[in-house]
XYZ file of C-alpha atoms in Angstrom:
687
model
C 42.893 97.679 73.434
C 44.386 95.917 76.477
C 46.524 93.758 74.176
C 48.464 96.788 72.826
C 52.093 97.289 73.826
C 52.762 100.086 76.327
C 54.107 102.353 73.578
C 51.023 101.596 71.482
C 48.729 102.462 74.412
C 50.629 105.693 74.942
C 50.373 106.518 71.269
C 46.670 105.648 71.341
C 46.116 108.314 74.023
C 47.964 110.822 71.841
C 45.820 109.768 68.883
C 42.662 110.143 70.964
C 43.620 113.731 71.800
C 44.627 114.550 68.242
C 41.433 112.898 66.979
C 39.413 115.597 68.738
C 41.671 118.383 67.433
C 41.803 116.916 63.941
C 38.074 116.323 63.715
C 37.320 119.908 64.674
C 40.041 121.551 62.558
C 39.680 119.694 59.222
C 37.753 116.931 57.535
C 39.564 114.874 54.876
C 37.400 112.823 52.518
C 38.588 109.616 50.914
C 39.568 111.408 47.717
C 42.009 113.595 49.676
C 43.884 110.689 51.288
C 46.339 110.337 48.387
C 47.459 113.933 48.879
C 47.675 113.422 52.647
C 49.877 110.334 52.091
C 52.289 112.453 50.023
C 52.243 115.115 52.758
C 53.118 112.502 55.383
C 56.022 111.226 53.227
C 57.356 114.798 52.856
C 57.069 115.444 56.596
C 58.956 112.233 57.473
C 61.753 112.906 54.944
C 62.148 116.556 56.033
C 62.355 115.315 59.617
C 65.033 112.753 58.710
C 67.077 115.371 56.813
C 66.857 117.733 59.813
C 68.476 114.929 61.804
C 71.246 114.225 59.236
C 69.587 111.171 57.653
C 68.887 110.273 54.031
C 65.286 110.610 52.851
C 63.278 107.433 52.270
C 62.282 106.236 48.814
C 58.885 104.717 48.080
C 58.748 100.910 47.788
C 55.738 99.692 45.805
C 55.768 96.416 47.768
C 55.743 98.246 51.110
C 53.096 100.630 49.745
C 50.920 97.609 48.910
C 51.426 96.034 52.342
C 50.676 99.314 54.152
C 47.582 100.152 52.096
C 46.128 96.638 52.446
C 46.521 96.789 56.231
C 44.873 100.241 56.465
C 42.008 98.991 54.277
C 41.636 95.869 56.441
C 41.509 97.873 59.721
C 38.933 100.300 58.303
C 36.800 97.510 56.823
C 36.826 95.278 59.922
C 36.833 98.073 62.519
C 39.958 97.221 64.548
C 43.302 98.846 65.355
C 46.385 96.613 65.785
C 49.733 95.632 64.250
C 48.379 92.069 64.148
C 45.702 91.284 61.564
C 42.492 89.568 62.595
C 43.770 86.363 60.899
C 46.890 86.416 63.111
C 49.398 87.791 60.590
C 52.116 90.116 61.844
C 53.365 93.121 59.932
C 56.375 90.976 58.834
C 53.961 88.385 57.384
C 52.063 91.064 55.476
C 55.256 92.666 54.108
C 56.552 89.280 52.916
C 53.232 88.441 51.294
C 53.288 91.785 49.441
C 56.583 90.739 47.754
C 59.152 92.443 49.960
C 60.996 89.223 50.856
C 64.485 90.630 51.484
C 66.367 89.480 54.525
C 66.686 92.956 56.026
C 65.438 95.114 58.891
C 61.664 95.891 58.886
C 59.435 98.275 60.845
C 55.877 99.583 61.033
C 54.004 102.590 62.479
C 50.182 102.766 62.626
C 47.679 105.468 63.618
C 43.901 105.767 63.810
C 41.260 108.449 64.269
C 43.297 111.271 62.644
C 42.322 112.846 59.334
C 45.398 115.039 58.849
C 48.878 113.818 57.862
C 50.349 116.680 59.912
C 48.721 115.360 63.127
C 49.729 111.756 62.328
C 53.347 112.892 61.985
C 53.147 114.881 65.253
C 51.714 111.863 67.077
C 54.507 109.572 65.877
C 57.102 112.221 66.651
C 55.821 112.517 70.254
C 55.964 108.722 70.772
C 59.524 107.504 71.550
C 58.965 104.104 69.872
C 57.408 105.485 66.697
C 59.869 108.373 66.580
C 62.808 105.954 66.713
C 61.415 104.088 63.667
C 61.112 107.299 61.622
C 64.755 108.219 62.533
C 66.261 104.711 62.139
C 69.284 105.155 59.790
C 68.971 101.534 58.627
C 65.697 102.188 56.786
C 65.949 103.175 53.112
C 62.408 102.737 51.768
C 58.880 103.317 52.991
C 55.306 102.514 51.984
C 52.339 104.534 53.293
C 48.690 103.438 53.395
C 45.594 105.438 54.446
C 41.950 104.353 54.516
C 38.600 105.841 55.593
C 35.377 104.117 56.675
C 32.371 106.073 57.979
C 31.104 102.984 59.834
C 34.396 102.265 61.639
C 34.986 103.586 65.146
C 38.118 105.642 64.312
C 37.072 106.486 60.687
C 40.712 107.059 59.547
C 43.444 104.360 59.619
C 47.141 104.940 58.723
C 50.006 102.482 58.141
C 53.689 103.178 57.354
C 55.934 100.151 56.581
C 59.734 100.624 56.588
C 62.425 98.450 54.957
C 66.207 98.320 55.008
C 66.664 97.322 51.342
C 65.960 99.837 48.552
C 63.784 98.105 45.955
C 62.361 101.392 44.629
C 64.129 101.098 41.269
C 66.350 104.125 41.837
C 69.978 104.093 42.854
C 69.361 101.378 45.402
C 71.318 98.350 46.629
C 73.008 96.337 43.799
C 73.073 93.083 45.743
C 69.797 92.525 47.634
C 69.951 90.258 50.690
C 68.711 86.724 50.096
C 65.055 85.975 50.993
C 64.404 84.008 54.174
C 64.254 80.238 53.744
C 60.710 78.854 53.191
C 58.982 77.326 56.209
C 57.496 73.815 55.965
C 54.841 72.478 58.390
C 54.525 68.703 58.552
C 51.155 67.262 59.615
C 50.888 65.136 62.771
C 51.085 61.355 62.476
C 47.744 59.533 62.270
C 46.723 58.419 65.801
C 46.003 54.779 66.572
C 42.498 53.585 67.416
C 41.372 55.186 70.730
C 41.563 52.938 73.749
C 38.542 52.468 76.047
C 35.875 49.960 77.121
C 34.243 47.732 74.531
C 30.729 48.035 75.978
C 28.645 49.981 78.460
C 25.205 51.206 79.347
C 22.999 54.051 78.199
C 23.559 57.344 80.031
C 26.897 56.344 81.598
C 30.070 58.326 80.722
C 33.074 56.331 79.481
C 36.650 57.538 78.943
C 38.625 57.033 75.716
C 42.322 57.892 75.319
C 44.722 58.413 72.386
C 48.131 59.908 71.564
C 50.382 60.661 68.569
C 53.398 62.785 67.711
C 54.045 65.792 65.465
C 57.184 65.580 63.276
C 57.881 69.280 63.936
C 57.315 68.910 67.683
C 54.269 71.237 67.616
C 51.517 71.037 70.228
C 48.499 68.971 69.202
C 44.752 69.185 69.601
C 42.560 66.026 69.341
C 39.087 65.737 67.831
C 36.916 62.771 68.956
C 34.063 61.540 66.712
C 31.763 59.496 68.990
C 29.783 57.852 66.211
C 26.413 59.240 67.420
C 26.571 62.461 65.407
C 28.438 64.395 68.114
C 32.111 65.265 68.558
C 34.405 66.774 71.214
C 37.878 68.315 71.186
C 40.709 68.794 73.656
C 42.935 71.789 74.195
C 46.484 71.841 72.826
C 48.839 69.264 74.411
C 52.530 68.607 73.986
C 53.406 66.261 71.155
C 53.254 62.621 72.376
C 51.077 63.329 75.430
C 48.000 61.163 76.053
C 44.654 62.898 75.454
C 41.504 61.639 77.198
C 37.822 62.585 76.847
C 34.615 61.078 78.243
C 31.233 60.612 76.564
C 27.849 59.064 77.262
C 25.368 57.662 74.779
C 21.620 58.239 75.062
C 20.496 55.283 72.968
C 21.508 51.606 72.859
C 23.436 50.324 69.862
C 26.906 49.824 68.362
C 29.041 52.940 67.931
C 32.426 53.584 66.205
C 34.779 56.027 67.988
C 37.644 57.649 66.016
C 40.171 60.463 66.556
C 42.034 63.090 64.449
C 44.962 65.328 65.544
C 45.760 68.929 64.432
C 48.837 71.027 65.224
C 48.928 74.685 66.198
C 49.790 75.689 62.615
C 46.629 74.144 61.208
C 48.010 70.913 59.729
C 45.921 67.850 60.614
C 46.300 64.078 60.485
C 43.962 61.504 58.965
C 41.225 59.958 61.097
C 42.361 57.004 63.205
C 41.036 53.497 62.906
C 37.688 53.329 64.815
C 37.166 51.622 68.154
C 33.891 49.689 68.483
C 31.656 50.372 71.522
C 28.404 48.522 72.340
C 25.725 50.390 74.424
C 23.138 48.201 76.289
C 20.066 48.861 78.577
C 18.466 47.103 81.689
C 15.065 47.219 83.491
C 14.765 47.855 87.280
C 11.869 47.818 89.808
C 11.438 51.193 91.478
C 8.928 51.618 94.391
C 7.515 54.747 96.109
C 6.052 54.664 99.675
C 5.214 57.216 102.431
C 5.244 57.379 106.238
C 1.552 58.512 106.183
C -1.517 57.191 104.396
C -3.568 58.534 101.495
C -0.927 60.907 100.038
C -0.313 60.985 96.296
C 2.421 61.820 93.828
C 2.777 62.589 90.108
C 5.080 60.347 88.030
C 5.773 61.290 84.392
C 2.606 63.419 84.330
C 0.198 60.867 85.905
C -1.044 60.968 89.535
C -0.769 57.853 91.764
C -1.751 57.107 95.414
C 1.143 55.727 97.442
C 2.463 53.082 97.649
C 3.153 52.438 93.923
C 5.707 50.295 91.989
C 7.238 50.900 88.459
C 9.499 48.885 86.112
C 11.945 51.322 84.462
C 14.563 50.815 81.743
C 18.121 51.355 82.915
C 19.261 54.883 82.218
C 15.741 56.153 81.644
C 14.950 59.474 83.353
C 11.584 60.039 85.051
C 9.974 63.194 86.446
C 8.585 62.630 89.949
C 6.707 65.157 92.164
C 5.435 64.365 95.668
C 2.287 65.986 97.119
C 3.243 69.189 98.959
C 0.723 69.006 101.800
C -2.331 66.877 102.568
C -5.159 68.197 104.797
C -6.565 65.449 107.024
C -8.889 67.747 109.057
C -9.849 71.412 109.386
C -6.650 73.027 110.704
C -4.629 69.794 110.442
C -2.333 68.631 107.623
C 0.549 66.393 106.577
C 3.432 68.546 105.219
C 6.098 67.244 102.815
C 9.528 67.281 104.532
C 11.720 65.469 102.029
C 12.858 62.087 100.738
C 14.529 59.354 102.719
C 17.712 59.760 100.627
C 18.124 63.370 101.784
C 16.677 65.084 98.696
C 14.659 68.123 99.861
C 12.657 69.191 96.794
C 9.230 67.720 96.024
C 9.972 67.509 92.305
C 12.978 65.548 91.104
C 14.302 63.591 88.164
C 15.166 59.954 88.878
C 17.404 57.969 86.557
C 16.831 54.224 86.631
C 20.164 52.775 87.691
C 19.033 49.811 89.788
C 16.160 48.542 91.984
C 15.198 51.201 94.542
C 12.568 52.070 97.167
C 11.939 55.783 97.693
C 10.132 56.939 100.851
C 8.339 60.307 100.917
C 8.484 61.766 104.449
C 5.637 63.930 105.852
C 5.155 65.794 109.141
C 1.849 66.160 111.071
C 1.008 69.832 111.738
C -1.793 71.950 113.231
C -2.777 75.517 112.339
C -2.002 78.188 114.950
C -3.873 81.501 114.439
C -2.377 84.466 116.269
C -3.441 88.107 116.658
C -0.641 89.978 118.468
C -2.345 93.385 118.129
C -5.597 94.822 116.797
C -5.852 94.565 113.041
C -2.922 92.157 112.727
C -3.707 88.469 112.246
C -1.527 85.697 110.924
C -1.552 81.942 110.803
C 1.278 79.432 110.933
C 1.514 75.671 110.862
C 3.231 74.011 113.805
C 4.308 70.435 114.323
C 2.017 68.279 116.457
C 3.200 68.186 120.090
C 5.453 71.198 119.611
C 5.651 73.786 122.394
C 5.184 77.274 120.969
C 6.215 80.385 122.832
C 4.109 83.501 122.185
C 5.672 86.790 123.173
C 4.543 90.348 122.995
C 7.936 91.894 122.287
C 6.817 95.237 123.617
C 3.979 95.967 125.989
C 3.421 99.186 124.060
C 2.565 99.556 120.384
C 2.697 103.037 118.913
C -0.110 103.821 116.513
C 1.138 107.086 115.161
C 2.917 109.761 117.103
C 0.255 110.375 119.763
C -1.677 107.080 120.053
C -0.562 103.758 121.490
C -1.849 100.429 122.666
C -0.840 98.997 126.039
C -0.799 95.219 126.489
C -3.543 93.960 128.867
C -3.239 90.154 128.550
C -4.244 87.253 126.228
C -7.641 86.010 125.100
C -7.053 82.695 126.921
C -6.745 84.516 130.265
C -2.973 84.603 130.486
C -1.590 87.953 131.724
C 2.166 87.549 131.103
C 3.755 88.991 127.989
C 5.318 85.593 127.223
C 3.289 82.342 127.341
C 3.914 78.741 126.217
C 1.348 76.675 124.287
C 1.476 72.970 123.429
C 0.146 72.359 119.910
C -2.058 69.253 120.066
C -4.918 70.726 118.016
C -5.714 73.846 115.981
C -5.368 76.956 118.213
C -6.503 80.603 118.025
C -5.016 83.137 120.483
C -5.010 86.946 120.432
C -3.500 89.671 122.599
C -5.791 92.138 124.402
C -4.845 95.829 124.326
C -6.132 99.100 125.774
C -5.810 102.439 123.975
C -3.983 105.479 125.303
C -3.591 108.976 123.885
C -0.700 111.354 124.399
C -1.583 114.670 125.971
C 1.421 116.721 125.020
C 2.005 119.874 127.059
C 4.662 122.207 125.793
C 5.891 125.575 126.944
C 9.037 127.349 125.893
C 9.140 129.168 129.205
C 8.177 128.653 132.826
C 7.090 125.324 134.264
C 4.420 123.354 132.395
C 3.025 119.934 133.232
C 0.053 117.644 133.609
C 0.346 115.855 130.263
C 1.552 112.395 129.289
C -0.005 109.125 128.139
C -3.586 108.908 129.389
C -6.195 106.205 129.106
C -9.011 106.920 126.720
C -11.905 108.857 128.451
C -9.776 109.719 131.543
C -9.362 113.284 132.939
C -6.056 115.136 133.015
C -5.087 118.544 134.481
C -2.618 120.770 132.608
C -0.907 123.881 134.013
C 1.799 126.456 133.395
C 3.461 128.941 135.796
C 4.334 131.747 136.437
C 2.438 134.119 134.224
C 5.382 136.524 133.832
C 9.098 135.673 133.522
C 11.468 138.625 133.780
C 14.945 137.876 132.401
C 16.473 140.981 133.980
C 17.952 142.327 130.750
C 15.058 144.404 129.570
C 13.311 141.324 128.207
C 10.471 139.288 129.646
C 7.944 136.653 128.598
C 4.260 136.940 129.452
C 1.891 133.959 129.207
C -0.738 134.802 126.603
C -2.923 131.702 126.073
C -3.075 127.933 125.574
C -3.283 126.807 121.934
C -4.936 123.397 121.788
C -4.963 120.880 118.918
C -7.056 117.733 118.808
C -10.506 116.580 119.870
C -11.259 117.841 123.404
C -8.323 120.256 123.507
C -8.439 123.695 125.171
C -7.652 127.103 123.720
C -7.816 130.013 126.172
C -5.920 132.085 128.720
C -6.531 130.045 131.912
C -3.312 128.861 133.531
C -4.825 125.579 134.863
C -7.271 123.439 132.811
C -8.853 119.967 133.188
C -9.406 117.969 129.984
C -11.296 114.744 129.204
C -9.050 112.622 126.983
C -10.907 111.631 123.820
C -8.063 111.765 121.314
C -4.447 112.878 121.074
C -4.105 116.448 122.329
C -1.301 118.919 121.846
C -1.443 121.900 124.203
C 1.087 124.658 123.612
C 1.556 127.584 125.968
C 1.843 130.693 123.847
C 3.966 133.434 125.329
C 4.489 136.905 124.086
C 7.804 138.670 124.308
C 7.981 142.126 125.804
C 10.881 144.544 125.795
C 11.509 147.413 128.217
C 11.672 150.860 126.684
C 13.687 153.094 129.099
C 13.683 156.893 128.752
C 16.504 158.616 130.645
C 15.863 162.321 131.100
C 16.045 164.520 134.218
C 13.637 166.981 132.666
C 10.701 167.238 130.385
C 8.321 164.522 131.649
C 9.125 161.936 128.925
C 6.226 159.752 127.730
C 6.508 156.222 126.213
C 8.655 154.302 128.704
C 7.556 150.859 129.881
C 7.096 147.237 128.690
C 6.066 146.853 125.051
C 5.026 143.781 123.093
C 7.519 142.556 120.533
C 7.001 144.207 117.120
C 4.609 146.749 118.623
C 5.117 150.449 118.036
C 6.098 152.844 120.791
C 5.441 156.606 120.635
C 7.960 158.710 122.562
C 7.467 162.398 123.386
C 8.971 164.985 125.753
C 8.667 168.693 126.576
C 11.296 170.555 124.597
C 11.766 173.815 126.591
C 11.786 174.295 130.385
C 12.285 177.736 132.016
C 14.191 177.836 135.241
C 13.792 181.607 135.299
C 12.793 184.248 132.784
C 16.423 184.474 131.635
C 17.488 180.806 132.077
C 15.991 177.806 130.311
C 16.661 174.124 129.424
C 16.300 173.158 125.755
C 15.893 169.519 124.556
C 18.359 168.710 121.779
C 17.855 165.008 120.862
C 17.303 161.453 122.027
C 20.428 159.294 121.860
C 20.292 155.472 121.798
C 22.034 152.413 120.331
C 19.631 152.650 117.415
C 20.591 156.205 116.500
C 19.562 159.779 117.172
C 15.929 160.869 117.304
C 13.845 164.040 117.565
C 11.771 164.935 120.623
C 8.725 163.087 119.311
C 9.214 159.833 117.385
C 7.675 156.402 116.826
C 9.417 153.065 116.219
C 8.840 149.278 116.235
C 10.118 147.532 119.366
C 12.084 144.340 118.668
C 14.652 144.557 121.463
C 15.169 146.375 124.775
C 15.563 150.098 124.088
C 17.208 152.834 126.131
C 17.100 156.452 125.058
C 18.929 159.243 126.831
C 17.694 162.809 126.465
C 20.369 165.363 125.676
C 19.597 168.866 127.040
C 21.405 172.121 126.897
C 21.114 175.148 129.236
C 20.616 178.542 127.641
C 20.998 182.055 129.079
C 19.321 185.178 127.779
C 21.444 188.128 126.697
C 19.474 191.388 127.100
C 21.057 194.274 125.176
C 19.473 197.679 125.958
C 20.232 201.264 125.014
C 18.449 204.628 125.328
C 19.795 205.611 121.988
C 20.643 203.923 118.744
C 19.695 200.467 117.510
C 21.000 197.472 119.520
C 21.637 193.952 118.238
C 22.664 190.587 119.798
C 19.803 190.108 122.256
C 18.669 186.452 122.493
C 19.154 182.960 123.990
C 22.643 181.455 124.018
C 23.905 178.028 125.095
C 25.796 177.922 128.311
C 29.444 178.780 127.657
C 28.768 180.228 124.213
C 30.379 183.516 123.155
C 27.680 186.030 122.323
C 28.321 189.035 120.106
C 26.373 192.244 120.589
C 26.523 195.937 119.800
C 24.641 199.131 119.104
C 24.259 201.353 116.077
C 24.664 205.027 117.188
C 21.893 207.493 116.359
C 22.252 210.210 113.744
C 24.397 213.170 114.776
C 22.302 216.218 115.866
C 23.240 219.631 117.298
C 23.387 217.965 120.662
C 25.026 214.534 119.929
C 24.628 211.394 122.055
C 28.077 209.822 122.169
C 28.539 206.096 123.118
C 30.402 205.911 126.361
C 30.755 202.100 126.889
C 28.704 199.245 128.229
C 27.505 198.783 131.680
C 25.334 196.323 133.545
C 26.782 192.775 133.816
C 29.860 193.785 131.776
C 32.128 196.785 131.543
C 33.308 197.222 127.973
C 34.273 200.209 125.877
C 33.920 198.756 122.359
C 30.840 199.647 120.406
C 30.596 195.987 119.208
C 31.670 193.434 121.809
C 31.424 189.758 122.927
C 30.641 188.112 126.179
C 30.860 184.478 127.512
C 27.371 183.299 128.415
C 28.019 181.621 131.744
C 24.867 183.192 133.233
C 22.049 185.460 132.132
C 23.497 188.796 130.994
C 22.091 192.303 130.753
C 24.260 194.950 129.082
C 23.279 198.620 128.945
C 24.802 201.143 126.560
C 25.971 204.296 128.319
C 25.810 207.671 126.517
C 27.050 211.214 127.131
C 25.909 214.443 125.471
C 28.254 216.388 123.205
C 27.417 220.141 122.853
C 30.281 221.056 120.522
C 28.059 221.029 117.490
C 25.557 223.307 119.206
C 28.296 225.790 120.156
C 29.609 225.753 116.669
C 26.167 226.363 115.314
C 25.602 229.278 117.746
C 28.903 230.801 116.810
C 28.074 230.449 113.198
C 24.675 232.079 113.660
C 26.198 234.956 115.641
C 28.772 235.574 112.980
C 26.203 235.553 110.260
C 24.012 237.940 112.253
C 26.896 240.384 112.689
C 27.675 240.343 109.042
C 24.103 241.064 108.222
C 24.042 243.893 110.792
C 27.194 245.528 109.482
C 25.990 245.212 105.957
C 22.776 246.943 106.651
C 24.579 249.686 108.535
C 26.917 250.290 105.626
C 24.031 250.555 103.270
C 22.294 252.960 105.543
C 25.404 255.154 105.852
C 25.795 255.371 102.109
C 22.300 256.496 101.532
C 22.721 259.515 103.815
C 25.651 261.076 101.983
């Protein structure tokens, strides 16, 4: 894909997008491709007519060229204007019979099943769009192919031509075909030049040159006469070509050369050059700087020194002994060959008489134990001074255990010592064990821990027992929580431990919060220090009498957490302050000798109290309301008063005798009438 032109790469991205759209929107089988080709032709011609151009006719030759290229891309799974055999679209059009000397063009697409999407892709590509709208083109040929095994499945080709060979009203005088091209083969090279003889396994150079009548570049093929051949790259016509070769067997060989140009034409083979390959025998010896070592030569073991007679050019596998133990803890170690070769095994080609020396070094075994449980051995050269160092005087063995350096097994106390290796040696470091007594407290001052020798005693402590932070919060030491063998768990502030293992002592504190109750009255209960998350019960007296007619009444507790009744319970998770809200009440006493009073009762200080009296029924002698007396002087039957102190109001009454007088008058009148009536009756009866 990297070989595509920029416009082709751009079009490929468009095709890749349309491939997804096309694949999801429609599926065109092979049998439908003929109809899709006709659709594509109609779309291109409508597009040309919209732009003032003549429609294109169908050229059978261009149709053949386009269809063959689509078939070839689908069959061989590639996408390019250039065929896999190197032909361009011009070559394919000519080979299909469209040989007119006129303008030619080609558009291709892949991965799209629909002619509509192919047309849109070409239209959106400036290069392809310009071909569809080129006024010089008169004919077109369209090819479409499908292969389920190919990467893009669908492959499209449209070939355009400037001469109308469709058989309609086309050009009367077609342009002449292009002149035929002729490729002349290169001239036959002369016999290659080189040595006449040589030896087995040695490379020798042979050279040759020739010219190409057409001036094309040439490539040379060398036949070495031993069943093998080599070739050069392409060189300018007339340049000298050289190649080297070695022969593995003695004998007479014939070397010849052939030339081929870039267009595929080749010359005849040159006259051969004769080359004689010979062999020689050399004495090769192997020795060592120490005695009794051995080596393997061509699969057989020999004790050094040893001598061989080898044929020139022959290759032999040689392997020296790696190490040779001469005593317990002493050895000879292979170091290399006297010619600088460092590997024990090597291949040696017989090229002349040679003496090879195998070099060994005398070494002794040094066994070292730098810490308990760690032992290693290393070989050191005899007479070498070795420095042993304990890099750290402390070795951690986990988080709470460590070893402290205490010297060496040979009596040396320094961390770094020097040893001269004149014999096998065994040296180990001596360590003592310590355990970490970890003392931790989030508050106060804690101490007494640290790294302690095994079986020693250590004192741990924490102080003070109570830490007041001054903001209604404090911490109170609760107990030690111990972890590990020999640890302590309890509430003593100071403890002595025997160190048997790592110990972790943690001072556990509890958090307490101050619950403050602010009230001038009522003897509140519940104030004080409370453990975190504990529950506090708050209560208070709700009514206090200052006098029979004056009292204090609890209304509510007010705090940052809200408003509460006189008695409540809550979980303490922070300092708490509650303020009691009280109100003062005064008693209004409404009294009257007559009637029915209302309004007596307790009222908050400053409240407006309403009161009154319901007069009694009217009798012959009526009690008439005559105003209020006592702490107020009011005339209204129903009145109000501001309760700024206890109040007593008394209804005043006066007697009204008017009804009695009226009744007496009425009785007297009735009596007189009765008297006069009787008298009249009596007078009448006497007549």
